[in-house]
PDB file of C-alpha atoms in Angstrom:
ATOM      1  CA  UNK A1172     -23.641  24.384  14.791  1.00  0.00           C
ATOM      2  CA  UNK A1173     -25.168  25.028  18.693  1.00  0.00           C
ATOM      3  CA  UNK A1174     -26.001  21.378  18.639  1.00  0.00           C
ATOM      4  CA  UNK A1175     -22.364  20.219  17.444  1.00  0.00           C
ATOM      5  CA  UNK A1176     -20.844  22.509  20.589  1.00  0.00           C
ATOM      6  CA  UNK A1177     -23.214  21.359  23.164  1.00  0.00           C
ATOM      7  CA  UNK A1178     -22.338  17.377  21.917  1.00  0.00           C
ATOM      8  CA  UNK A1179     -18.985  18.386  22.236  1.00  0.00           C
ATOM      9  CA  UNK A1180     -19.439  19.582  25.219  1.00  0.00           C
ATOM     10  CA  UNK A1181     -21.581  16.406  26.539  1.00  0.00           C
ATOM     11  CA  UNK A1182     -24.123  18.750  27.812  1.00  0.00           C
ATOM     12  CA  UNK A1183     -27.042  16.634  29.010  1.00  0.00           C
ATOM     13  CA  UNK A1184     -28.065  19.015  32.127  1.00  0.00           C
ATOM     14  CA  UNK A1185     -30.078  22.382  30.774  1.00  0.00           C
ATOM     15  CA  UNK A1186     -29.672  20.805  27.274  1.00  0.00           C
ATOM     16  CA  UNK A1187     -32.440  23.302  26.486  1.00  0.00           C
ATOM     17  CA  UNK A1188     -30.827  25.863  28.688  1.00  0.00           C
ATOM     18  CA  UNK A1189     -26.938  25.845  26.994  1.00  0.00           C
ATOM     19  CA  UNK A1190     -29.399  25.715  23.743  1.00  0.00           C
ATOM     20  CA  UNK A1191     -31.421  28.685  24.684  1.00  0.00           C
ATOM     21  CA  UNK A1192     -28.645  31.490  25.272  1.00  0.00           C
ATOM     22  CA  UNK A1193     -25.938  29.939  23.055  1.00  0.00           C
ATOM     23  CA  UNK A1194     -28.930  30.758  20.013  1.00  0.00           C
ATOM     24  CA  UNK A1195     -29.327  34.197  21.582  1.00  0.00           C
ATOM     25  CA  UNK A1196     -25.665  35.089  21.516  1.00  0.00           C
ATOM     26  CA  UNK A1197     -25.901  33.411  17.862  1.00  0.00           C
ATOM     27  CA  UNK A1198     -28.196  36.708  17.096  1.00  0.00           C
ATOM     28  CA  UNK A1199     -26.113  39.331  19.175  1.00  0.00           C
ATOM     29  CA  UNK A1200     -22.775  37.614  17.223  1.00  0.00           C
ATOM     30  CA  UNK A1201     -24.376  37.393  13.965  1.00  0.00           C
ATOM     31  CA  UNK A1202     -25.402  41.331  14.381  1.00  0.00           C
ATOM     32  CA  UNK A1203     -21.509  42.368  15.540  1.00  0.00           C
ATOM     33  CA  UNK A1204     -19.456  40.562  13.047  1.00  0.00           C
ATOM     34  CA  UNK A1205     -17.585  42.844   9.276  1.00  0.00           C
ATOM     35  CA  UNK A1206     -18.126  41.315   5.955  1.00  0.00           C
ATOM     36  CA  UNK A1207     -14.905  42.654   5.152  1.00  0.00           C
ATOM     37  CA  UNK A1208     -12.394  41.051   7.920  1.00  0.00           C
ATOM     38  CA  UNK A1209     -10.921  37.844   6.613  1.00  0.00           C
ATOM     39  CA  UNK A1210     -12.564  36.048   8.873  1.00  0.00           C
ATOM     40  CA  UNK A1211     -15.333  33.881   7.591  1.00  0.00           C
ATOM     41  CA  UNK A1212     -18.436  34.360   8.900  1.00  0.00           C
ATOM     42  CA  UNK A1213     -18.553  30.536  10.508  1.00  0.00           C
ATOM     43  CA  UNK A1214     -15.520  30.840  12.089  1.00  0.00           C
ATOM     44  CA  UNK A1215     -15.941  33.795  13.358  1.00  0.00           C
ATOM     45  CA  UNK A1216     -19.681  32.420  15.190  1.00  0.00           C
ATOM     46  CA  UNK A1217     -17.880  29.299  16.355  1.00  0.00           C
ATOM     47  CA  UNK A1218     -15.367  30.534  17.961  1.00  0.00           C
ATOM     48  CA  UNK A1219     -17.752  33.329  19.744  1.00  0.00           C
ATOM     49  CA  UNK A1220     -20.280  30.377  20.716  1.00  0.00           C
ATOM     50  CA  UNK A1221     -17.357  28.480  21.676  1.00  0.00           C
ATOM     51  CA  UNK A1222     -15.836  30.835  23.871  1.00  0.00           C
ATOM     52  CA  UNK A1223     -18.984  32.071  25.267  1.00  0.00           C
ATOM     53  CA  UNK A1224     -20.187  28.123  26.281  1.00  0.00           C
ATOM     54  CA  UNK A1225     -16.967  28.247  28.700  1.00  0.00           C
ATOM     55  CA  UNK A1226     -17.473  31.546  30.090  1.00  0.00           C
ATOM     56  CA  UNK A1227     -21.730  30.017  30.728  1.00  0.00           C
ATOM     57  CA  UNK A1228     -19.664  27.202  32.623  1.00  0.00           C
ATOM     58  CA  UNK A1229     -17.694  28.985  34.127  1.00  0.00           C
ATOM     59  CA  UNK A1230     -20.284  30.259  36.047  1.00  0.00           C
ATOM     60  CA  UNK A1231     -22.369  27.725  36.837  1.00  0.00           C
ATOM     61  CA  UNK A1232     -19.271  26.731  38.427  1.00  0.00           C
ATOM     62  CA  UNK A1233     -19.731  29.704  40.869  1.00  0.00           C
ATOM     63  CA  UNK A1234     -22.941  29.473  41.323  1.00  0.00           C
ATOM     64  CA  UNK A1235     -22.353  25.508  41.894  1.00  0.00           C
ATOM     65  CA  UNK A1236     -19.758  26.618  44.644  1.00  0.00           C
ATOM     66  CA  UNK A1237     -21.914  29.555  46.342  1.00  0.00           C
ATOM     67  CA  UNK A1238     -24.451  27.094  46.732  1.00  0.00           C
ATOM     68  CA  UNK A1239     -21.566  24.346  48.271  1.00  0.00           C
ATOM     69  CA  UNK A1240     -19.997  27.384  50.610  1.00  0.00           C
ATOM     70  CA  UNK A1241     -24.089  28.046  51.908  1.00  0.00           C
ATOM     71  CA  UNK A1242     -24.520  24.852  52.597  1.00  0.00           C
ATOM     72  CA  UNK A1243     -21.656  24.712  54.595  1.00  0.00           C
ATOM     73  CA  UNK A1244     -22.324  27.947  56.707  1.00  0.00           C
ATOM     74  CA  UNK A1245     -26.101  26.800  56.819  1.00  0.00           C
ATOM     75  CA  UNK A1246     -24.994  22.905  58.098  1.00  0.00           C
ATOM     76  CA  UNK A1247     -22.118  24.296  60.032  1.00  0.00           C
ATOM     77  CA  UNK A1248     -24.764  26.579  62.177  1.00  0.00           C
ATOM     78  CA  UNK A1249     -25.113  23.989  64.139  1.00  0.00           C
ATOM     79  CA  UNK A1250     -22.252  22.944  64.824  1.00  0.00           C
ATOM     80  CA  UNK A1251     -19.626  25.499  65.125  1.00  0.00           C
ATOM     81  CA  UNK A1252     -20.111  25.241  68.955  1.00  0.00           C
ATOM     82  CA  UNK A1253     -19.111  21.654  68.888  1.00  0.00           C
ATOM     83  CA  UNK A1254     -15.528  21.740  68.803  1.00  0.00           C
ATOM     84  CA  UNK A1255     -14.810  17.956  67.657  1.00  0.00           C
ATOM     85  CA  UNK A1256     -15.602  19.406  64.553  1.00  0.00           C
ATOM     86  CA  UNK A1257     -13.180  22.286  64.099  1.00  0.00           C
ATOM     87  CA  UNK A1258     -10.768  19.450  66.190  1.00  0.00           C
ATOM     88  CA  UNK A1259     -11.162  16.738  62.915  1.00  0.00           C
ATOM     89  CA  UNK A1260      -9.929  19.654  60.978  1.00  0.00           C
ATOM     90  CA  UNK A1261      -7.016  19.727  62.700  1.00  0.00           C
ATOM     91  CA  UNK A1262      -5.495  16.713  62.163  1.00  0.00           C
ATOM     92  CA  UNK A1263      -6.469  16.450  58.528  1.00  0.00           C
ATOM     93  CA  UNK A1264      -5.492  20.738  57.575  1.00  0.00           C
ATOM     94  CA  UNK A1265      -2.400  21.666  58.056  1.00  0.00           C
ATOM     95  CA  UNK A1266      -1.889  25.378  60.440  1.00  0.00           C
ATOM     96  CA  UNK A1267      -2.232  27.592  57.558  1.00  0.00           C
ATOM     97  CA  UNK A1268      -4.421  26.045  55.865  1.00  0.00           C
ATOM     98  CA  UNK A1269      -6.452  25.538  58.798  1.00  0.00           C
ATOM     99  CA  UNK A1270      -6.422  29.293  60.031  1.00  0.00           C
ATOM    100  CA  UNK A1271      -8.106  29.671  56.544  1.00  0.00           C
ATOM    101  CA  UNK A1272     -10.482  27.491  56.879  1.00  0.00           C
ATOM    102  CA  UNK A1273     -11.890  29.364  60.346  1.00  0.00           C
ATOM    103  CA  UNK A1274     -10.991  33.559  58.335  1.00  0.00           C
ATOM    104  CA  UNK A1275     -13.133  31.780  55.570  1.00  0.00           C
ATOM    105  CA  UNK A1276     -15.881  29.796  57.509  1.00  0.00           C
ATOM    106  CA  UNK A1277     -16.716  33.369  59.204  1.00  0.00           C
ATOM    107  CA  UNK A1278     -17.046  35.256  55.803  1.00  0.00           C
ATOM    108  CA  UNK A1279     -13.554  37.451  55.805  1.00  0.00           C
ATOM    109  CA  UNK A1280     -12.731  37.788  51.554  1.00  0.00           C
ATOM    110  CA  UNK A1281      -9.509  36.815  50.171  1.00  0.00           C
ATOM    111  CA  UNK A1282      -8.232  40.334  50.368  1.00  0.00           C
ATOM    112  CA  UNK A1283      -9.005  40.083  54.326  1.00  0.00           C
ATOM    113  CA  UNK A1284      -7.215  36.791  54.688  1.00  0.00           C
ATOM    114  CA  UNK A1285      -4.160  37.893  53.322  1.00  0.00           C
ATOM    115  CA  UNK A1286      -3.887  40.460  55.013  1.00  0.00           C
ATOM    116  CA  UNK A1287      -4.796  39.295  58.694  1.00  0.00           C
ATOM    117  CA  UNK A1288      -2.383  35.958  58.305  1.00  0.00           C
ATOM    118  CA  UNK A1289       0.342  38.318  56.623  1.00  0.00           C
ATOM    119  CA  UNK A1290       0.786  36.852  52.677  1.00  0.00           C
ATOM    120  CA  UNK A1291      -0.087  37.284  49.375  1.00  0.00           C
ATOM    121  CA  UNK A1292      -3.320  36.449  48.067  1.00  0.00           C
ATOM    122  CA  UNK A1293      -1.542  33.960  45.654  1.00  0.00           C
ATOM    123  CA  UNK A1294      -0.744  32.100  48.908  1.00  0.00           C
ATOM    124  CA  UNK A1295      -3.915  32.214  49.744  1.00  0.00           C
ATOM    125  CA  UNK A1296      -5.259  30.331  46.640  1.00  0.00           C
ATOM    126  CA  UNK A1297      -2.576  28.194  47.380  1.00  0.00           C
ATOM    127  CA  UNK A1298      -4.144  27.086  51.041  1.00  0.00           C
ATOM    128  CA  UNK A1299      -7.122  27.320  49.611  1.00  0.00           C
ATOM    129  CA  UNK A1300      -6.513  24.676  46.703  1.00  0.00           C
ATOM    130  CA  UNK A1301      -4.669  22.286  49.202  1.00  0.00           C
ATOM    131  CA  UNK A1302      -7.349  22.548  51.581  1.00  0.00           C
ATOM    132  CA  UNK A1303      -9.892  21.979  49.318  1.00  0.00           C
ATOM    133  CA  UNK A1304      -8.634  19.253  48.235  1.00  0.00           C
ATOM    134  CA  UNK A1305      -7.152  18.063  51.524  1.00  0.00           C
ATOM    135  CA  UNK A1306     -10.873  18.090  52.453  1.00  0.00           C
ATOM    136  CA  UNK A1307     -12.674  16.565  49.286  1.00  0.00           C
ATOM    137  CA  UNK A1308     -10.344  13.429  49.649  1.00  0.00           C
ATOM    138  CA  UNK A1309     -11.530  13.041  53.301  1.00  0.00           C
ATOM    139  CA  UNK A1310     -14.756  12.938  53.174  1.00  0.00           C
ATOM    140  CA  UNK A1311     -15.679  12.356  49.395  1.00  0.00           C
ATOM    141  CA  UNK A1312     -13.244   9.405  48.912  1.00  0.00           C
ATOM    142  CA  UNK A1313     -12.356   8.615  52.851  1.00  0.00           C
ATOM    143  CA  UNK A1314      -8.253   9.023  51.578  1.00  0.00           C
ATOM    144  CA  UNK A1315      -6.573  11.354  53.877  1.00  0.00           C
ATOM    145  CA  UNK A1316      -3.286  11.830  55.754  1.00  0.00           C
ATOM    146  CA  UNK A1317      -2.146  13.511  58.957  1.00  0.00           C
ATOM    147  CA  UNK A1318      -0.297  16.197  58.516  1.00  0.00           C
ATOM    148  CA  UNK A1319       2.208  17.377  61.058  1.00  0.00           C
TER     149      UNK A1319
END
């Protein structure tokens, strides 16, 4: 069952690590199963393992995002004084996205940025998403359009 889940989600990187985590979770799940429930043991375990694996993916994605941000902050230590670096962002992002990025790089939390910009948390999430897409297109794909 564990191998099936790992193959279903095409896990190749850290296969053994995910296998071990799922095996431990399988043991934990088997301890909490109630035989008098209407769900079969195999269905119960499969569903729980599947959702646990999805949670692991989310945690891994958060780690990747944190690592990317840490790497970005590290690489920006010497470029923060270089205004031309940030001038590129002004042409790629609109003014709200640019303002969000500056606050974000200064270490402000999402709710702090929302308060400073007098907008909702949802709006900040939209700025973040849009800015991220535009910067990825510019730096990774080489495709971007000047915003006004």
